[in-house]
Coordinates of C-alpha atoms in Angstrom, one line a residue:
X45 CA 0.0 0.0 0.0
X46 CA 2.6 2.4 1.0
X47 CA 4.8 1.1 -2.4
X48 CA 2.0 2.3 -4.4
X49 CA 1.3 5.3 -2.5
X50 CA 4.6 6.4 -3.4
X51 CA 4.1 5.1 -6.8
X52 CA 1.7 7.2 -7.2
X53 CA 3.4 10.1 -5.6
X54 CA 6.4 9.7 -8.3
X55 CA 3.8 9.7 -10.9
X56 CA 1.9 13.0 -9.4
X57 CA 5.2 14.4 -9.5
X58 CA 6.5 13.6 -12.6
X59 CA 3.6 15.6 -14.1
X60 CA 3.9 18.7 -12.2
X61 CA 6.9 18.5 -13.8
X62 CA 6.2 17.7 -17.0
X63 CA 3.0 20.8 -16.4
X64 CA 5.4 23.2 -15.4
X65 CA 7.9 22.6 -18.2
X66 CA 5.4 22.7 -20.9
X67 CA 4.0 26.1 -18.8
X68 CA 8.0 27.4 -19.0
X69 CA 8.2 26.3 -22.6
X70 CA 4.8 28.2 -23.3
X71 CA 5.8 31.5 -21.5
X72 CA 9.7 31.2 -23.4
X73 CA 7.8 30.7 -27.2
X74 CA 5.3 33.3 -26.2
X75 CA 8.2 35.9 -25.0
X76 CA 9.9 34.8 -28.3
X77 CA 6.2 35.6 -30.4
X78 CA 6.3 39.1 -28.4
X79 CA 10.0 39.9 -29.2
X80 CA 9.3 39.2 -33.2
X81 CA 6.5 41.5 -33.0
X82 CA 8.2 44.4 -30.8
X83 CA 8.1 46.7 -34.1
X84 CA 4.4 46.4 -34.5
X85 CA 4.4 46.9 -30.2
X86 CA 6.2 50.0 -30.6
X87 CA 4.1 51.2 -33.5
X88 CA 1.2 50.4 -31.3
X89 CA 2.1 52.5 -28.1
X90 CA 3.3 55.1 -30.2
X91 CA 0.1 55.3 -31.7
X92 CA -2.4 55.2 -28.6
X93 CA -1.5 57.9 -26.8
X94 CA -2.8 60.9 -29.7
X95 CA -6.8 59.2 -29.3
X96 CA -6.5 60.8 -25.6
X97 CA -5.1 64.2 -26.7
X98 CA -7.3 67.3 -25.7
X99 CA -9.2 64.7 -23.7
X100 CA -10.1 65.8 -20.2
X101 CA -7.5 64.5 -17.9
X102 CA -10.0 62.3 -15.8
X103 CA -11.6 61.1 -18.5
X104 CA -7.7 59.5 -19.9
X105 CA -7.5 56.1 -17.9
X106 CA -11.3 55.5 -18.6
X107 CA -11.0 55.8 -22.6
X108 CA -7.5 53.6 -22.4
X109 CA -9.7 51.0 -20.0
X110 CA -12.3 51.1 -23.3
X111 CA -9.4 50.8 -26.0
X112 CA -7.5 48.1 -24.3
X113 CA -11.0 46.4 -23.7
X114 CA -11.4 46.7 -27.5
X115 CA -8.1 45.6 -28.5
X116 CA -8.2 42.0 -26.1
X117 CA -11.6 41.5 -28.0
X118 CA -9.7 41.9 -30.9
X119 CA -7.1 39.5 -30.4
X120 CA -8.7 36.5 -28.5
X121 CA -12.2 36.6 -30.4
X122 CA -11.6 37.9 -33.8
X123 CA -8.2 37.3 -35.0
X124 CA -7.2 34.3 -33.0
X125 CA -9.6 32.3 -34.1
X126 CA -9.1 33.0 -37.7
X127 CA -5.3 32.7 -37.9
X128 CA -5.9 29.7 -36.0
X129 CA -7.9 27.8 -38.8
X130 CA -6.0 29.5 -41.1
X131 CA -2.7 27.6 -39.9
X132 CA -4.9 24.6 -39.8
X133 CA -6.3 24.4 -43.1
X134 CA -4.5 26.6 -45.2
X135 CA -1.0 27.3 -43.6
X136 CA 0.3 28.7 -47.0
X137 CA -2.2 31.8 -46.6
X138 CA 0.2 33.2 -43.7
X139 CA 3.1 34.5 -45.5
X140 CA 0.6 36.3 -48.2
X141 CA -1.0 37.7 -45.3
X142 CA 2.3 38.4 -43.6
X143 CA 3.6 40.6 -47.0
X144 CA 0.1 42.6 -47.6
X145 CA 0.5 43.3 -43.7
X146 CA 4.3 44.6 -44.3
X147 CA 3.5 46.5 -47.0
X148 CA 0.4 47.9 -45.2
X149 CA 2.7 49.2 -42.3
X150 CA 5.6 50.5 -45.1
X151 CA 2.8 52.8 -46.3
X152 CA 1.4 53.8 -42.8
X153 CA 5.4 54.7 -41.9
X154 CA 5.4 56.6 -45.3
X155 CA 2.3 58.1 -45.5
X156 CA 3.4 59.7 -41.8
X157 CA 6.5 60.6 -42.7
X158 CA 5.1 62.5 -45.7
X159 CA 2.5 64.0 -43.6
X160 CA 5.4 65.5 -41.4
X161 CA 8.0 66.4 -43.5
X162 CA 5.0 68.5 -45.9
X163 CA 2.9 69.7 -42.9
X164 CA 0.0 68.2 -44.3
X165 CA -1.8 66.2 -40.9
X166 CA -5.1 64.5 -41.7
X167 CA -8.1 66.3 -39.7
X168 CA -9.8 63.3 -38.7
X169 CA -7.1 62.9 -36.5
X170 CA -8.2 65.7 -34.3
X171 CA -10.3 64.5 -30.9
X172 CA -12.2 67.9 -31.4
X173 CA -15.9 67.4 -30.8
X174 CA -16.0 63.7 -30.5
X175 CA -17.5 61.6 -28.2
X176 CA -16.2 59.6 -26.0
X177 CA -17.8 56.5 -27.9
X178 CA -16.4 57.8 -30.9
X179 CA -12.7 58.1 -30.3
X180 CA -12.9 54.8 -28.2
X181 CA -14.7 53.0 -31.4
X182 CA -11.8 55.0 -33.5
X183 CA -8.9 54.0 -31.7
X184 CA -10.1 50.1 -31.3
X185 CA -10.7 50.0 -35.5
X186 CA -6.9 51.2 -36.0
X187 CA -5.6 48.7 -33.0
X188 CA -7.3 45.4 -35.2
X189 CA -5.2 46.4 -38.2
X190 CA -2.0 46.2 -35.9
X191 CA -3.0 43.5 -33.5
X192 CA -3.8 41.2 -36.5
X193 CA 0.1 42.0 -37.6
X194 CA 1.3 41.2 -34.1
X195 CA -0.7 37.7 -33.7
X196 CA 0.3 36.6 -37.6
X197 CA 3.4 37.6 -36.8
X198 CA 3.8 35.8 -33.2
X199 CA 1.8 32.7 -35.0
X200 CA 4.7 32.4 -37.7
X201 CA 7.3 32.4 -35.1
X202 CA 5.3 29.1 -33.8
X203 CA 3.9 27.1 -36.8
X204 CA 5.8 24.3 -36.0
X205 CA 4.5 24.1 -32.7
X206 CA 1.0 21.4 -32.6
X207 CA -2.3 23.5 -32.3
X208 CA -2.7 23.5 -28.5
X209 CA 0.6 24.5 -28.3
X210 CA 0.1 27.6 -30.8
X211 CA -3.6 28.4 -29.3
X212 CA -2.3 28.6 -25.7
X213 CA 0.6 30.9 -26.7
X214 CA -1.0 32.6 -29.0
X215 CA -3.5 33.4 -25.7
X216 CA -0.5 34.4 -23.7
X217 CA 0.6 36.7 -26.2
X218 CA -2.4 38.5 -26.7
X219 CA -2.8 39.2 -23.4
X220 CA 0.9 39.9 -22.4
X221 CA 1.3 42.5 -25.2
X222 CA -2.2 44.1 -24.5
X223 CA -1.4 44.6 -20.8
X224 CA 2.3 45.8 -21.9
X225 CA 1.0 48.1 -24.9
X226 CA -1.7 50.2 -22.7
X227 CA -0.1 49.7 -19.2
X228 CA 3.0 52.1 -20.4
X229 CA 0.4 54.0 -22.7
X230 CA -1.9 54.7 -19.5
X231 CA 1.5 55.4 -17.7
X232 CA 2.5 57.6 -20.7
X233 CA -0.8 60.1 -20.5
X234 CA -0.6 60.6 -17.0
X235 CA 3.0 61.3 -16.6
X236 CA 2.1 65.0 -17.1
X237 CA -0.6 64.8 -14.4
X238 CA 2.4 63.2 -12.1
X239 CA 4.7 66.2 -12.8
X240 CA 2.2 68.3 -12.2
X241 CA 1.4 66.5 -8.4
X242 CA 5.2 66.6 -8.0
X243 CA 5.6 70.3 -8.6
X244 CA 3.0 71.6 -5.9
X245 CA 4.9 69.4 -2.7
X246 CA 6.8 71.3 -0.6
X247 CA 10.3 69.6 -1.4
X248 CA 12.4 71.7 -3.8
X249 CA 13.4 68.6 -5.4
X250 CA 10.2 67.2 -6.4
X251 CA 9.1 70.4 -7.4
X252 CA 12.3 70.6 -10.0
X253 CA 11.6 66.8 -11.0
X254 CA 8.1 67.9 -11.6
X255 CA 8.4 70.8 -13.5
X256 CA 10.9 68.7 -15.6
X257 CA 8.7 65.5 -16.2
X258 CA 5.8 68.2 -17.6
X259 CA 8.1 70.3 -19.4
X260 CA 9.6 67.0 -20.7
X261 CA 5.9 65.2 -22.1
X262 CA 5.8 67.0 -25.4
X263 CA 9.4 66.0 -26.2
X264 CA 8.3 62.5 -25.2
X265 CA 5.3 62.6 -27.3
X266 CA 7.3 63.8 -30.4
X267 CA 9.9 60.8 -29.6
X268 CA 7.5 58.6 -29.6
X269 CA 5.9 59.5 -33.0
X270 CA 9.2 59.3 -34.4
X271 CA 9.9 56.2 -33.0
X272 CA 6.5 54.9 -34.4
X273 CA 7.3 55.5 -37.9
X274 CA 10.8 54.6 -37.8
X275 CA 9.2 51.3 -36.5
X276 CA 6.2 50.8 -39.3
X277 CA 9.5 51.0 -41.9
X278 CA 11.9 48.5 -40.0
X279 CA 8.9 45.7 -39.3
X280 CA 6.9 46.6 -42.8
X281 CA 10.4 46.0 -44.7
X282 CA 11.6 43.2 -42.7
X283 CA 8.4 41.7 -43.0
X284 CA 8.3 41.1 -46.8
X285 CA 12.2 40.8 -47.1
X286 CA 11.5 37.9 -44.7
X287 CA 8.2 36.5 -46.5
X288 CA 9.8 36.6 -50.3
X289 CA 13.0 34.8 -48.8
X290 CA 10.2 32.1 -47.7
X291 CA 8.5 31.7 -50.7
X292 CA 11.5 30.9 -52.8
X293 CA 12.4 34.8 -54.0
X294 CA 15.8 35.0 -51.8
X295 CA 18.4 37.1 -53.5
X296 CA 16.9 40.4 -51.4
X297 CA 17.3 39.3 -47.9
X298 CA 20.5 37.3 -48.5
X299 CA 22.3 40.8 -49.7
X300 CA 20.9 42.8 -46.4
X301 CA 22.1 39.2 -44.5
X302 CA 25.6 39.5 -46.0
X303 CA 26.1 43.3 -45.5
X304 CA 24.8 41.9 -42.0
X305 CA 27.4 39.8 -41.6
X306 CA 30.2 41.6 -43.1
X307 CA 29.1 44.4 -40.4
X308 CA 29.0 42.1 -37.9
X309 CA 32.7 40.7 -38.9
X310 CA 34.1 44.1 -39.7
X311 CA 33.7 46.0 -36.4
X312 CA 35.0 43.7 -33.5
X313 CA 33.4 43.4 -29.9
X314 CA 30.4 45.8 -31.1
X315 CA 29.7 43.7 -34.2
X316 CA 26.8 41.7 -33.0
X317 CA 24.6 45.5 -32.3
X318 CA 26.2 47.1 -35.4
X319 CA 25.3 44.5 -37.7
X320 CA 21.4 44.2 -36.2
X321 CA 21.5 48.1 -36.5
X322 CA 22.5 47.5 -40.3
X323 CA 20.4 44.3 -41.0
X324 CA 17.6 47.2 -39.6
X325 CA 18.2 50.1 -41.3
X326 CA 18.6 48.3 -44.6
X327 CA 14.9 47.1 -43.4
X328 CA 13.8 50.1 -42.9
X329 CA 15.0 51.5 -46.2
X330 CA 13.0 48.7 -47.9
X331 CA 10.3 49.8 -46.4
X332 CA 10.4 53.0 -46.7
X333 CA 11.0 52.5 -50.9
X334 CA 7.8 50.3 -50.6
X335 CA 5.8 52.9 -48.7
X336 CA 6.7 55.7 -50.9
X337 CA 5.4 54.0 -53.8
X338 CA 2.2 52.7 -52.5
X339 CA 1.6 56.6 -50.9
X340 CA 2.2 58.0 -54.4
X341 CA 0.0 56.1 -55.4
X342 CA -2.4 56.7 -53.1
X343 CA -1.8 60.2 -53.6
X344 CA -2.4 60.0 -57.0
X345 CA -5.7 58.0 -57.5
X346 CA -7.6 58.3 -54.1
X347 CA -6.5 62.1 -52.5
X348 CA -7.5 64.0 -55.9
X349 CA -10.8 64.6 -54.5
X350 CA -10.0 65.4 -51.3
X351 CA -7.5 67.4 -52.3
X352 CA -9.8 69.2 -54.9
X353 CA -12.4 70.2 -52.3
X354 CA -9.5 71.4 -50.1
X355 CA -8.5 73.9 -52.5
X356 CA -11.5 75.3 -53.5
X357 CA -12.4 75.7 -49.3
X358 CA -9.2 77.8 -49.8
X359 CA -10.6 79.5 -52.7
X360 CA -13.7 80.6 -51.0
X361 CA -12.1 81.6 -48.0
X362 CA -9.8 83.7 -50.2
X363 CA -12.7 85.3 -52.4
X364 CA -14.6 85.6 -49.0
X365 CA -11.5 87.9 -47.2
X366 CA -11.4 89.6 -50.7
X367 CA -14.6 90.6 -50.4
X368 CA -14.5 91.6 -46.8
X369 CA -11.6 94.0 -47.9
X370 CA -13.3 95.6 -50.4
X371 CA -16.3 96.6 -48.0
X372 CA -14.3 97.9 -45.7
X373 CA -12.9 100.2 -48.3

């Protein structure tokens, strides 16, 4: 009795272990998923704090509470459940997927560097008069574009795993990034607020610290959009330099590999960092070649009107200050 008792003991305890290995081996493939996606992740938090500008600052936490809300829905009821059968039953759909999604961020990382470098910022982007509802429904609609590129993305990085192995860190991942994405986002919109607490305590110190941290937010905010859109290039040219080097078309990614490596060789102890920093920037430069051509094109064939009506607004606002002139002479 007591020989089986231990027996079974052993046995209980051989699959804890076995549990808690296939738990560890989980969380290390899901951190793996995350760390392939980190371009999209830095997109994404660059991107979520301008849906809370010119919001009242009580109101901030709530409306991030909504969006991440929205985005978890995203993940775990939309998207995982289609990439999920996708892999399944037709696997050879990902890398397609994978390349329209590339070239979809390439243009987003153009189209804002454009916008930036010519002044011209689209209105809609402006939280002026919306509701609450409205800028939570807005935000949620941009985060399923770049949650589907982080889970296709953290799915590729496992397709060799067996489906319960892919769905359970597929899970993880969708919740790990969420809580990562709009816990620094929520900590990002408030750090103003903090400054501001800081500066009215009686210490000098935290006063100075405070006044700092708010003078500081705007410089933040402006890092972050630049970091955003140096992101969308690296991950949108990586992505298809990666995905034609899968389906057969290699010569692209084996020259930024080899410049990669001669980096790498070239430069001594630094070598492994400078030749990720070139394998990137060669990314990003494919990326940004890509998203210049699709926003030209965009430009082109679906801005004319908008343009059009743009100008003639200008035109009637000049003919309307002519005519203001001329009856005050």
């Amino acid at each position: 009795m007591a020989g089986g008792l231990a027996a079974l003991l052993d046995d209980i305890a051989t699959l804890a272990r076995a549990a808690a290995a296939s738990v560890d081996d989980v969380g290390a493939a899901a951190l793996k998923a995350s760390a392939k996606a980190s371009g999209v992740v830095v997109d994404d938090t660059a991107v979520t704090p301008r849906y809370v500008t010119g919001i009242q600052p009580n109101r901030e936490l709530p409306i991030i509470k909504r969006i991440a809300i929205g985005s978890l829905r995203n993940k775990l009821l939309f998207i995982l459940p289609a990439i999920m059968l996708a892999s399944e039953f037709v696997p050879w759909i990902i890398m397609p997927v994978l390349m329209v999604g590339g070239a979809f961020l390439a243009f987003e990382g153009a189209e804002k560097l454009y916008e930036a470098l010519s002044g011209k910022h689209d209105k809609d982007e402006s939280n002026e008069g919306k509701s609450e509802e409205e800028i939570a429904s807005g935000a949620i609609r941009t985060d399923f574009i770049l949650s589907s590129e982080i889970m296709v993305i953290s799915l590729n990085e496992v397709a060799n795993e067996s489906f319960w192995s892919r769905l359970s860190i597929l899970v993880v991942v969708a919740i790990f990034i969420t809580v990562l994405v709009y816990g620094v986002v929520g900590l990002i919109v408030k750090m103003d607020d903090i400054g501001l607490h800081m500066a009215k305590k009686d210490s000098a110190g935290s006063q100075k610290f405070g006044t700092a941290l708010v003078k500081a937010m705007p410089k933040v905010l402006s890092g972050l959009s630049v970091i955003g859109i140096a992101a969308m290039l690296w991950v949108g040219g990586h992505i298809m330099l990666m995905a034609l080097d899968d389906i057969g078309w290699k010569w692209p990614y084996a020259q930024v590999h080899h410049l990669e490596e001669w980096v790498r060789h070239s430069t001594g102890g630094a070598g492994g960092v400078l030749g990720w920093v070139a394998n990137t920037l060669a990314s990003a430069l494919v990326g940004l070649v890509v998203g210049a051509v699709i926003t030209a094109i965009v430009l082109k064939f679906f801005h004319k009107d908008h343009s059009e009506q743009d100008h003639a607004v200008d035109l009637e606002k000049d003919a309307g200050r002519d005519t203001g002139d001329a009856a005050a002479h």
